[in-house]
Coordinates of C-alpha atoms in Angstrom, one line a residue:
X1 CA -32.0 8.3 28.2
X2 CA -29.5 9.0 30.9
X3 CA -30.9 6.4 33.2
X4 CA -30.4 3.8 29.9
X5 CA -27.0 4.6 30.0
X6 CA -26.0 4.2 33.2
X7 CA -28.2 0.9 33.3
X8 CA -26.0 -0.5 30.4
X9 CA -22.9 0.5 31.9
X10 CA -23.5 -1.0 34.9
X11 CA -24.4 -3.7 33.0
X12 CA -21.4 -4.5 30.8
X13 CA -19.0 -3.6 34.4
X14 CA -20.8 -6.3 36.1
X15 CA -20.4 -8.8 32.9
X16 CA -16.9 -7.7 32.7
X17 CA -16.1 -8.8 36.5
X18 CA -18.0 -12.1 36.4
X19 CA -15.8 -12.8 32.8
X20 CA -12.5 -11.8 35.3
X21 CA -13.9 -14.1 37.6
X22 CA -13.0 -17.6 35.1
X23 CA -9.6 -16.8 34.6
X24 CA -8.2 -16.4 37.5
X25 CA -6.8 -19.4 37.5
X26 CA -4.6 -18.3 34.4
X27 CA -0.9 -18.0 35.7
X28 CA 1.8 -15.9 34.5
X29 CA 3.8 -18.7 33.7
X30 CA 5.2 -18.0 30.4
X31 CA 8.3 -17.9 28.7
X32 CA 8.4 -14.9 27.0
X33 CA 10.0 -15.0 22.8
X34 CA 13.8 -13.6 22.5
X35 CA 12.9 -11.6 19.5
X36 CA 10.1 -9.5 21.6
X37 CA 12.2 -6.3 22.9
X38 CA 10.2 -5.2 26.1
X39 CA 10.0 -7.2 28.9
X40 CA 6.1 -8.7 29.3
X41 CA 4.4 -7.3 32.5
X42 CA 2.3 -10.5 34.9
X43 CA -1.3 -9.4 33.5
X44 CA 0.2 -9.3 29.6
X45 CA 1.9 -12.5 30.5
X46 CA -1.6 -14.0 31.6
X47 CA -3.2 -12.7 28.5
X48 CA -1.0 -14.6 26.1
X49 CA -1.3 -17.6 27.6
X50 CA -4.6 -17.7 27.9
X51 CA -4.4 -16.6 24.1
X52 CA -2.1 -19.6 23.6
X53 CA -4.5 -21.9 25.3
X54 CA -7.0 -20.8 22.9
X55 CA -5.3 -22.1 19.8
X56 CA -3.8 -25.3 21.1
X57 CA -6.0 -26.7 23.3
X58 CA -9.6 -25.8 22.3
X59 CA -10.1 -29.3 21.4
X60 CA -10.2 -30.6 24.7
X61 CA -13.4 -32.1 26.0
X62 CA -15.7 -29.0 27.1
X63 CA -17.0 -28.5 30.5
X64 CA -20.5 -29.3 31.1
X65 CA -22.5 -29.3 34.0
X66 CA -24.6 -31.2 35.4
X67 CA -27.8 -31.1 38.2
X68 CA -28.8 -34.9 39.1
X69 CA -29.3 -37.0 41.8
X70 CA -27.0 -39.9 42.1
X71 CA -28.6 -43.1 41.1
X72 CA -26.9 -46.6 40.6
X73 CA -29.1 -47.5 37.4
X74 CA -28.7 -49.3 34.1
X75 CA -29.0 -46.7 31.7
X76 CA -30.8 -47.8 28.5
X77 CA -30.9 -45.1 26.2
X78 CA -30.5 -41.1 26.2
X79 CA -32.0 -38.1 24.0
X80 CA -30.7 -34.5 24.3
X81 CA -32.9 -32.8 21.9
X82 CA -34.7 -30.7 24.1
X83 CA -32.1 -29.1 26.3
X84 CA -32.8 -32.4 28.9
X85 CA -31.0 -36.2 29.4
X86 CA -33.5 -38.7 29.8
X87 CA -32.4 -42.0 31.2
X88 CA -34.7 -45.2 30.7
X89 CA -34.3 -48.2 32.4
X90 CA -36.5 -51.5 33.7
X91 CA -36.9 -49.7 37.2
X92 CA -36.7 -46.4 36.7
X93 CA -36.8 -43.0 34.7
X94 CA -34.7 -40.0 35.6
X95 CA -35.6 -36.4 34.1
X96 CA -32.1 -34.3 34.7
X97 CA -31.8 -30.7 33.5
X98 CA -28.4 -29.4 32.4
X99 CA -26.3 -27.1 30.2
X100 CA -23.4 -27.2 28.7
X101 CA -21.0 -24.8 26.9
X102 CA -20.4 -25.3 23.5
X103 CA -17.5 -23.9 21.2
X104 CA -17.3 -24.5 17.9
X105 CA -17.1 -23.0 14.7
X106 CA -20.1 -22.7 12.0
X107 CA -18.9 -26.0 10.5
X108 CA -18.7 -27.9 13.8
X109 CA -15.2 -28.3 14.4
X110 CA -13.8 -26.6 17.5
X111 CA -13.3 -22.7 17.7
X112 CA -10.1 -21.4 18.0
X113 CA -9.3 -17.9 19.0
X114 CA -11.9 -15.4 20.6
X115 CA -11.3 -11.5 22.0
X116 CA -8.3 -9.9 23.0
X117 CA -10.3 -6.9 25.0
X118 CA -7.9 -5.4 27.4
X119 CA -8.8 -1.6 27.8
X120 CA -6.5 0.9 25.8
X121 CA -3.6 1.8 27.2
X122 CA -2.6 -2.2 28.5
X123 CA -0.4 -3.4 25.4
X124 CA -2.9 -5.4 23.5
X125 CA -0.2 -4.9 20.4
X126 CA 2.6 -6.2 22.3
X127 CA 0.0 -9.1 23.5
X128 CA -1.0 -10.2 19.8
X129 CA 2.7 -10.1 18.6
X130 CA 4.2 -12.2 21.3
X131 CA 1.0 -14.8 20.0
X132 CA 2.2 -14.7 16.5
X133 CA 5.6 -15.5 17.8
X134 CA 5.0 -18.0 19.8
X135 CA 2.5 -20.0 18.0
X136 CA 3.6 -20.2 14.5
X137 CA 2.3 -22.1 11.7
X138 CA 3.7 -25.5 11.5
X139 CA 5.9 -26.4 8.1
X140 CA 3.3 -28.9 7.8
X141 CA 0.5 -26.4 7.4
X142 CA 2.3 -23.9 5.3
X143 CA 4.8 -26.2 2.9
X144 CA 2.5 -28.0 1.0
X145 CA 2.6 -28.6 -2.3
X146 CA -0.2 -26.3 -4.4
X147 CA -2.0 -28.3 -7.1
X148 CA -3.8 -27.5 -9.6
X149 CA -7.7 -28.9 -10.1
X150 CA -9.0 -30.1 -13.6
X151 CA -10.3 -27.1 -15.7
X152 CA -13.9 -27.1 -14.9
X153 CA -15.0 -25.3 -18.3
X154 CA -12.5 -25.0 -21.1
X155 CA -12.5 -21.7 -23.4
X156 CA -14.4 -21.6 -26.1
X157 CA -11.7 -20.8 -28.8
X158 CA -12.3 -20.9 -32.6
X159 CA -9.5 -22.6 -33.5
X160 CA -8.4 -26.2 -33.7
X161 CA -5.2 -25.5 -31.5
X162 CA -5.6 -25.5 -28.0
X163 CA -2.4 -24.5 -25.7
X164 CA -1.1 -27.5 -23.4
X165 CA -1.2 -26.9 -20.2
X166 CA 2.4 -27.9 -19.3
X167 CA 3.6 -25.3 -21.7
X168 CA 2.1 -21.6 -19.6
X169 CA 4.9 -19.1 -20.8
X170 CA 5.1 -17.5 -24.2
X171 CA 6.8 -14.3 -25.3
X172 CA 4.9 -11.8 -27.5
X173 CA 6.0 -8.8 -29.7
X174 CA 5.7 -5.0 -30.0
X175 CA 2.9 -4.5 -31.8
X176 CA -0.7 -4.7 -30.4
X177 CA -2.1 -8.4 -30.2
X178 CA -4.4 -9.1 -33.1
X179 CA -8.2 -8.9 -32.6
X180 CA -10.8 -11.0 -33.9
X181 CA -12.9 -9.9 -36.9
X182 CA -16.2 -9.1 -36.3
X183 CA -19.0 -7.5 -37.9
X184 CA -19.9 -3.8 -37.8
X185 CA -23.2 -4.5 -36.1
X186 CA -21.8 -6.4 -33.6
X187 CA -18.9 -4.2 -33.0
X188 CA -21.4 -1.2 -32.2
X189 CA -23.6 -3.1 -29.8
X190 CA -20.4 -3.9 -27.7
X191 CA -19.2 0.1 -28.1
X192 CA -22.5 0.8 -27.2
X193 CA -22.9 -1.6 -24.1
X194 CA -19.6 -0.7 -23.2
X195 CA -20.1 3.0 -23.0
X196 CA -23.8 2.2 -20.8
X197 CA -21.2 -0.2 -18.7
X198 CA -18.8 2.6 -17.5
X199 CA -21.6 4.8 -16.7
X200 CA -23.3 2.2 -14.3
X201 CA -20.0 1.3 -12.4
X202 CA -19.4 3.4 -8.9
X203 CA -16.1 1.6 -9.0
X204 CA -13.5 2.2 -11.6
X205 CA -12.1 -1.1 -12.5
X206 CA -9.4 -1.9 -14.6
X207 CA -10.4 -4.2 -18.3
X208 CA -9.9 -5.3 -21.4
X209 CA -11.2 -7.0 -24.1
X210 CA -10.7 -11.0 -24.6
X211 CA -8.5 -11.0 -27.7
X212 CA -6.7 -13.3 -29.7
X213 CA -2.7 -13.4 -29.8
X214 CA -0.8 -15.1 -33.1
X215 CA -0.8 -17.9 -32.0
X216 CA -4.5 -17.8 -31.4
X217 CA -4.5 -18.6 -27.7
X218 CA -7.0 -16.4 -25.7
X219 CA -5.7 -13.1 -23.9
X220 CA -7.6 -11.8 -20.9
X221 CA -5.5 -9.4 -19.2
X222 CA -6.4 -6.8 -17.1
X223 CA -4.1 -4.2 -18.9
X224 CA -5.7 -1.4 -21.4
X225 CA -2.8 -2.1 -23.6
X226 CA 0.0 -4.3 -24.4
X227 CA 3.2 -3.7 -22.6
X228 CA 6.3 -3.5 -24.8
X229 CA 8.7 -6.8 -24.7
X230 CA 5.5 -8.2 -22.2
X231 CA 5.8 -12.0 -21.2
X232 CA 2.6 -14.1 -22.0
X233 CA 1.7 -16.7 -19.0
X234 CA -0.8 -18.9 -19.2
X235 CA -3.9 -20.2 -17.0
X236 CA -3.0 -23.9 -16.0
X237 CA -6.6 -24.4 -15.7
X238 CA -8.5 -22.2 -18.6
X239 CA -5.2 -22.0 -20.5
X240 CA -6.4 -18.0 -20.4
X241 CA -3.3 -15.8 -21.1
X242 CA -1.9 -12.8 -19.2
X243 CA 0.8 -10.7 -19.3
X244 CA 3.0 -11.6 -16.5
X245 CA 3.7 -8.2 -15.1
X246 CA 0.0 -7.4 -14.9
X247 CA -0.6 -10.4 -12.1
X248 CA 2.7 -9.8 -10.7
X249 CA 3.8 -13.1 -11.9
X250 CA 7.5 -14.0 -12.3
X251 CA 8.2 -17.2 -14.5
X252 CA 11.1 -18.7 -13.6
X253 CA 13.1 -22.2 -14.8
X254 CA 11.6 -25.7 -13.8
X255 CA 8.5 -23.5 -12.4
X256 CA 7.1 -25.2 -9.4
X257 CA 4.0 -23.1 -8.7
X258 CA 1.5 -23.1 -11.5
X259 CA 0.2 -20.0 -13.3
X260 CA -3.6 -19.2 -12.2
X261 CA -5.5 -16.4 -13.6
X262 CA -7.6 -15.1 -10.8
X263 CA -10.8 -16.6 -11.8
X264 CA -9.2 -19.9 -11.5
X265 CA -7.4 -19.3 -7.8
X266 CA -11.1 -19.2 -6.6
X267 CA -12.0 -22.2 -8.1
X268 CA -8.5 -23.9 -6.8
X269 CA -8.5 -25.2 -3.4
X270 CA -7.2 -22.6 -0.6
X271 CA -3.5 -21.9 -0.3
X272 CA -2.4 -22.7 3.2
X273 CA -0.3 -19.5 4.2
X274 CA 1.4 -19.4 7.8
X275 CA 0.9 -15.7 7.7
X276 CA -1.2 -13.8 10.4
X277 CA -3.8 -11.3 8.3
X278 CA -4.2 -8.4 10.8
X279 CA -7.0 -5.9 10.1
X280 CA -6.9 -2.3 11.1
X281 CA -8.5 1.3 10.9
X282 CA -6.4 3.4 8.6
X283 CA -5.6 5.7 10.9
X284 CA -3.5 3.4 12.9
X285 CA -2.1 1.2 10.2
X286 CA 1.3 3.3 10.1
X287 CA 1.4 2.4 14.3
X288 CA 1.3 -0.7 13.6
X289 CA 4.2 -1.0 11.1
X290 CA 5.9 1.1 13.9
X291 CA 5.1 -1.2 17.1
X292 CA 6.3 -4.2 15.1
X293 CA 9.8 -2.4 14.2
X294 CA 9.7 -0.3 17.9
X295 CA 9.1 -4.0 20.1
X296 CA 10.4 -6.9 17.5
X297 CA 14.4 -7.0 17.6
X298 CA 16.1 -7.7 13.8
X299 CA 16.1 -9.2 11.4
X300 CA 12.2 -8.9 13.2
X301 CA 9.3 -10.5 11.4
X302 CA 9.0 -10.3 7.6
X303 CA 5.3 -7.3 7.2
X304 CA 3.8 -7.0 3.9
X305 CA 0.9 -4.3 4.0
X306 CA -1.9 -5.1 1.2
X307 CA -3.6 -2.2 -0.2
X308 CA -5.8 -4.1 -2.5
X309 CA -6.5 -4.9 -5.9
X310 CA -7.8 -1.3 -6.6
X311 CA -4.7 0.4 -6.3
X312 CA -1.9 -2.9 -6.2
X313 CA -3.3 -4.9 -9.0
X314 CA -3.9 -8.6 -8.8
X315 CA -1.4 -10.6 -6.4
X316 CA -1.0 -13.7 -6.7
X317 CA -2.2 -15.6 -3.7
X318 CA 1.2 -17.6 -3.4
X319 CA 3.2 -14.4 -2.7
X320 CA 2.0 -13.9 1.0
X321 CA 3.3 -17.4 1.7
X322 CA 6.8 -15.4 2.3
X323 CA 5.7 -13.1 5.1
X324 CA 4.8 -13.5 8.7
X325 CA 2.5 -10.3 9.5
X326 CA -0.1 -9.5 6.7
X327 CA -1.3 -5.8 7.2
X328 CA -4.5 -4.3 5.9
X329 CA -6.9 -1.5 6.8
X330 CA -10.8 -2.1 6.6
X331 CA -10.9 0.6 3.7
X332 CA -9.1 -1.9 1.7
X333 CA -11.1 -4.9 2.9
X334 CA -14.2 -3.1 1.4
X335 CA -13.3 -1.9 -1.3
X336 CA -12.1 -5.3 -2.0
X337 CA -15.2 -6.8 -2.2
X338 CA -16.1 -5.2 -5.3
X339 CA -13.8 -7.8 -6.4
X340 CA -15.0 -11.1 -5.0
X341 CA -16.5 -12.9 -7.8
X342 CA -19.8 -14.7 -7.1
X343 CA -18.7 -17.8 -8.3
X344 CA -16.8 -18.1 -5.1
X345 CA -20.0 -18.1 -3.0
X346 CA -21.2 -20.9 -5.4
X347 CA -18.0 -22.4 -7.5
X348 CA -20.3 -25.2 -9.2
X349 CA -22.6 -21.7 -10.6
X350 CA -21.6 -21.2 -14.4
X351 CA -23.2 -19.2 -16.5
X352 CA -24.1 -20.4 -20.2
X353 CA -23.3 -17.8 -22.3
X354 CA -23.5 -17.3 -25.9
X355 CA -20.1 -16.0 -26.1
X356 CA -17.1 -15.9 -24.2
X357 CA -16.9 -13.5 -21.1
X358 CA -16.0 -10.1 -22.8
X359 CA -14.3 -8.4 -19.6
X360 CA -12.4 -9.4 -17.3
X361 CA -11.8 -8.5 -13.4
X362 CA -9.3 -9.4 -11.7
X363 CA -10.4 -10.4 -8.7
X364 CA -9.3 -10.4 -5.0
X365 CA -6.9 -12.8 -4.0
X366 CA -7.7 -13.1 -0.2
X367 CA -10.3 -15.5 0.0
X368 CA -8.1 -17.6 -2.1
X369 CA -5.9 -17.9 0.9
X370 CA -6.4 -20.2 4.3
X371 CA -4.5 -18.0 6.7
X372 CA -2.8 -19.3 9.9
X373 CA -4.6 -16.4 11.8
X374 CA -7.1 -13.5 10.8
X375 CA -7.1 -10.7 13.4
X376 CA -9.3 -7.6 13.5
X377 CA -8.0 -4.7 15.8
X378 CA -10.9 -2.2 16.9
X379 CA -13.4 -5.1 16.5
X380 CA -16.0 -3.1 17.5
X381 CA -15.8 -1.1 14.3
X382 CA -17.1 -4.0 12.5
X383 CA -20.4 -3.2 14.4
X384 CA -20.7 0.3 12.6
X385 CA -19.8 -0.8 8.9
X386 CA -21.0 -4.6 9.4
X387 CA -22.8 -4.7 5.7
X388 CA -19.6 -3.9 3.8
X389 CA -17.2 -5.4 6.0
X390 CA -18.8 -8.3 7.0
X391 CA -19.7 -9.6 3.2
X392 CA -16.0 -9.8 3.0
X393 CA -15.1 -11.1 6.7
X394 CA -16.9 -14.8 6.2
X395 CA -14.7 -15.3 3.4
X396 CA -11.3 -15.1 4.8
X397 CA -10.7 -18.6 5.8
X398 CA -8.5 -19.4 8.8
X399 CA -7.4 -21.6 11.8
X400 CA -7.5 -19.0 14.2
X401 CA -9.7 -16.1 14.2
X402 CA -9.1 -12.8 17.0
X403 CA -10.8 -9.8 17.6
X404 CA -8.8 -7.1 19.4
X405 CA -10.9 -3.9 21.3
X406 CA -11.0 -2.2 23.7
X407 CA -14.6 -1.5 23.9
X408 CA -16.3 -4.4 23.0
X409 CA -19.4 -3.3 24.5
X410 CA -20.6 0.4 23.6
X411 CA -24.4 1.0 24.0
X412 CA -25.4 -2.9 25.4
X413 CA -24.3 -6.7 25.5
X414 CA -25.5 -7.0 21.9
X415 CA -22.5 -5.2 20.4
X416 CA -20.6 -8.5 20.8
X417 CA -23.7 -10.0 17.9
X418 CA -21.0 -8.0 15.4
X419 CA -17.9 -9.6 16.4
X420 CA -19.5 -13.1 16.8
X421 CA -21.0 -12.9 13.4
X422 CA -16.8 -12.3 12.3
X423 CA -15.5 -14.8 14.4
X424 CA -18.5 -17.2 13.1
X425 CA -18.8 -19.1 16.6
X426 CA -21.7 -21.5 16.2
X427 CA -24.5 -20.8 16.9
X428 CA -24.3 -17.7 18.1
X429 CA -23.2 -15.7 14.8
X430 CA -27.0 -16.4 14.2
X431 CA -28.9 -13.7 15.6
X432 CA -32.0 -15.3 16.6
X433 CA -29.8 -17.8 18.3
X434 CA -27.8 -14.9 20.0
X435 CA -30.6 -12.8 21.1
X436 CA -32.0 -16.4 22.8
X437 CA -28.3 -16.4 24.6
X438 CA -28.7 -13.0 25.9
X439 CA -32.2 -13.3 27.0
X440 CA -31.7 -16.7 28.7
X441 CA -29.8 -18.2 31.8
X442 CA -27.0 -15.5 32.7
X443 CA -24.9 -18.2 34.1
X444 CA -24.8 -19.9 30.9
X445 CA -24.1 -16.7 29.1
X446 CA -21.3 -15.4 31.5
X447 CA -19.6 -19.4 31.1
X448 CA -20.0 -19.5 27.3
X449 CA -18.6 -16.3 26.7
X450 CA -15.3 -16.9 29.5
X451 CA -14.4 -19.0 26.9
X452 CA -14.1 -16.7 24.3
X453 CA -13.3 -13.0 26.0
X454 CA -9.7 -11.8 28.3
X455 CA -10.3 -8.5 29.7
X456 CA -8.1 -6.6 31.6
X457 CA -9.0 -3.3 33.1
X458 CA -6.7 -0.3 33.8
X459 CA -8.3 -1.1 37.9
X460 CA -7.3 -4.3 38.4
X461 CA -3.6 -4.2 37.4
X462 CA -2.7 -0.8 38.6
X463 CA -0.3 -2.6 40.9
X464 CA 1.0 -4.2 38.0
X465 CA 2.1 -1.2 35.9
X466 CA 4.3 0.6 38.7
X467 CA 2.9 4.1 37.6
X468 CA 4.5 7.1 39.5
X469 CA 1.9 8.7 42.5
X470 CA -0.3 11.0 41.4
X471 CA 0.2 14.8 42.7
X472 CA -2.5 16.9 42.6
X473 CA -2.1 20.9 42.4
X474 CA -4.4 23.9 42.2
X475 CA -3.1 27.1 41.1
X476 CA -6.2 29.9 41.3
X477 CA -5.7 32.5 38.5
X478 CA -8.1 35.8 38.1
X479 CA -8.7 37.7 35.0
X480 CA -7.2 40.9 33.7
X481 CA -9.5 43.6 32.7
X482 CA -9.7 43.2 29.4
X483 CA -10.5 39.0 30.1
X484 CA -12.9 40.2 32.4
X485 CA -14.8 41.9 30.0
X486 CA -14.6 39.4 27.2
X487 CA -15.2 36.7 29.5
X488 CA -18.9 38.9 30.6
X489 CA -19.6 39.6 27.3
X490 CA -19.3 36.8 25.8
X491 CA -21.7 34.9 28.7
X492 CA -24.6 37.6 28.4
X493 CA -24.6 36.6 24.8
X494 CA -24.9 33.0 25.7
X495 CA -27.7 33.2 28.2
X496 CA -29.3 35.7 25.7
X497 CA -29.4 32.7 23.3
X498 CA -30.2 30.0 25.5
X499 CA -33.1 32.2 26.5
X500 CA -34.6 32.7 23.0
X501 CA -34.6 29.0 22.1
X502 CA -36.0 28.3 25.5
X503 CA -38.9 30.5 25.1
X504 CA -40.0 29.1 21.8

């Protein structure tokens, strides 16, 4: 077991200083964002803007190399689907082996982003912050206009009215909302299945039954009761009503943004937010809130921390679009996907039921968003809780995805199989296609993932951090009596121990 460790340590140093090997021609050339308090050291300064490459230029042609002989040919026709070009002509055939490094996401555009894996200690914080400041979202991305699909299945309501969907504010009164009429079997099958319901759920969720208001539009709010003086909104797509304070919505005069329940924002195409969604452990969530106010100078960078529809309520998707740093722990990003409805996996899936849906979920509004950037700090916890974390992870769409760790590889090279599967490069989030990576030509493995790793180790920029000389001291102390005799004592007892379980 020992000799396994030591064989993958030596194996992740030596990846590790081949990876350091392609970026060193990355300069420190970088202008460094007035906001940002301390003053960048060279190796943080190389880091971002090799980060910065990453998001502007990863369109540019990739490398690829090539092994042929140099032959002045007419070349008729070429395959590549075995790995191999094959050039046909009148006079001759040429068989040429190469490889090539390909980055892309799982839909084929180009990848942008990749690890930020400096070891701890090196500012990796400071590194991602001066990223989000210096590559922001354009207005372009962030300022357009949200509209509103065509409702793909209208309520069923018994009533020749149906609300207009210009018309999604309505003011209610006091006294509870009237309930449809139903008959006394009926009633206690839905007690009953109700009861059976809230036994079966392991997480509490917040419901209510679809009622009818006065004017007999549909009510599906998430309360357990009406709230006094409570504003009605309605869905601009199911024409669905909700109190407004439930989904934290505020109507206002000549309302530009639409009113969506959240059943309706997954069906609705992505809101394009500029902010950066920044995933971390709990226990370092407050740190971060602190590094931002500690290294960003005022008015500093507008931070919003989520903590999920569980404990929040619903918020609507449109509300992030004000801040620049989106903060979350991966607690909340699991519980969370208790609430990730399965019509977003398959929007065009609806059910036929005999009646309308009786309870209603809110649901979560993150994978209703397409954020600027998505960034998970200690990526290599993803590795340890990958079935809840990453059911949720696919799902939050961006332009730029990062991973930030300090140990990216624990036990062997196939830790990285966790972070690849979030970052969704193609086609290595596949497993059988990233075990066929790690098994095959290391020089294709080392140049694919240069493209997609910065590490910086606390050994190669020790010159870089100015860190006083080490003194080294040894002050010999001996015990007093009474130590003496503990300390004899207690190690007789020990080897008396050791000696029983040894002889067993």
């Amino acid at each position: 077991m020992r000799l396994i460790s030591m064989t993958n340590t030596m194996e992740s140093a030596e990846f590790f200083e081949v990876i350091k090997t392609y970026h060193e021609n990355i300069n420190d050339d970088f202008e460094q964002p007035q906001i940002v308090i301390p003053t960048l050291r060279s190796y943080q300064r190389r880091a971002v803007n090799w980060m910065i490459d990453r998001e502007i230029n990863n369109d540019r042609e990739l490398k690829t190399n090539f092994y042929v002989e140099q032959f002045d040919i007419a070349i008729g026709k070429s395959s590549c689907d075995t790995g191999f070009f094959t050039y046909n002509s009148s006079l001759i055939s040429i068989l040429t082996l190469y490889y090539f490094v390909l980055v892309v996401k799982y839909d084929g555009s180009p990848f942008s982003g990749g690890i930020l894996a400096d070891e701890m200690g090196l500012g990796k914080t400071v590194e991602m912050i001066c990223c989000i400041m210096k590559n922001p979202a354009p207005p372009e991305f962030h300022n357009q206009k949200i509209l509103v699909k065509d409702c793909i299945q209208k309520p069923s309501i018994q009533s020749p009215f149906k609300p207009s969907t210009s018309k999604y504010i309505a003011y209610t009164s006091d006294k509870d909302l009237k309930t449809k009429s139903t008959s006394s079997s009926r009633s206690s099958l839905e007690n009953w299945y109700k009861n059976v319901l809230s036994e079966m759920s392991t997480v509490p969720k917040k419901a209510i039954n679809s009622n009818f208001d006065e004017d007999t539009h549909i009510v599906a709010c998430y309360c357990n009761e009406t709230p006094p003086k409570s504003i009605l909104v309605y869905c601009a797509m199911c024409g669905k009503g909700q109190h407004a304070q439930c989904v934290h919505f505020e109507p206002k005069p000549f309302q530009e943004v639409p009113f969506l329940c959240s059943n309706c924002w997954i069906l609705n195409d992505k809101i394009q937010c500029k902010a950066t969604l920044i995933v971390v452990p709990p226990s370092i969530l407050n740190q971060w809130i602190e590094e931002i106010e500690k290294h960003i100078a005022k008015p500093g960078l507008k931070v919003y921390v989520y903590n999920g529809v569980y404990s929040d309520g619903y918020i609507q998707p449109y509300s992030f679009r004000d801040y620049d740093i989106v903060l979350t722990s991966y607690n909340t990003l699991s519980r969370d996907l208790n609430y990730v409805s399965d019509n977003f996996e398959n929007p065009n899936c609806t059910r036929s039921l005999r009646h309308s849906k009786k309870y209603n979920y809110p649901q979560s509004p993150l994978p209703c968003i397409k954020w600027w950037r998505v960034c998970l700090d200690e990526g290599q916890l993803i590795e340890n809780i990958c079935s809840k974390v990453c059911g949720m992870t696919p799902n939050l769409t961006s332009v730029h995805k990062w991973a930030m760790t300090g140990t990216p590889i624990q036990k062997s090279l196939n830790d990285l199989y966790g972070i690849l599967l979030f970052l969704q490069v193609s086609p290595y989030c596949i497993e059988k296609q990233f075990l066929q990576l790690m098994k095959g030509e290391k020089t294709i493995m080392y140049e694919y993932f240069s493209k997609l790793i910065w590490r910086s180790s606390m050994e190669n920029v020790h010159s870089e951090l100015n860190l006083p000389k080490l003194t080294k001291e040894q002050h010999w102390l001996t015990f007093s009596q009474i130590e003496k005799y503990f300390y004899f004592n207690q190690h007789d007892l020990c080897a008396s121990m050791f000696s029983d379980i040894a002889t067993r």
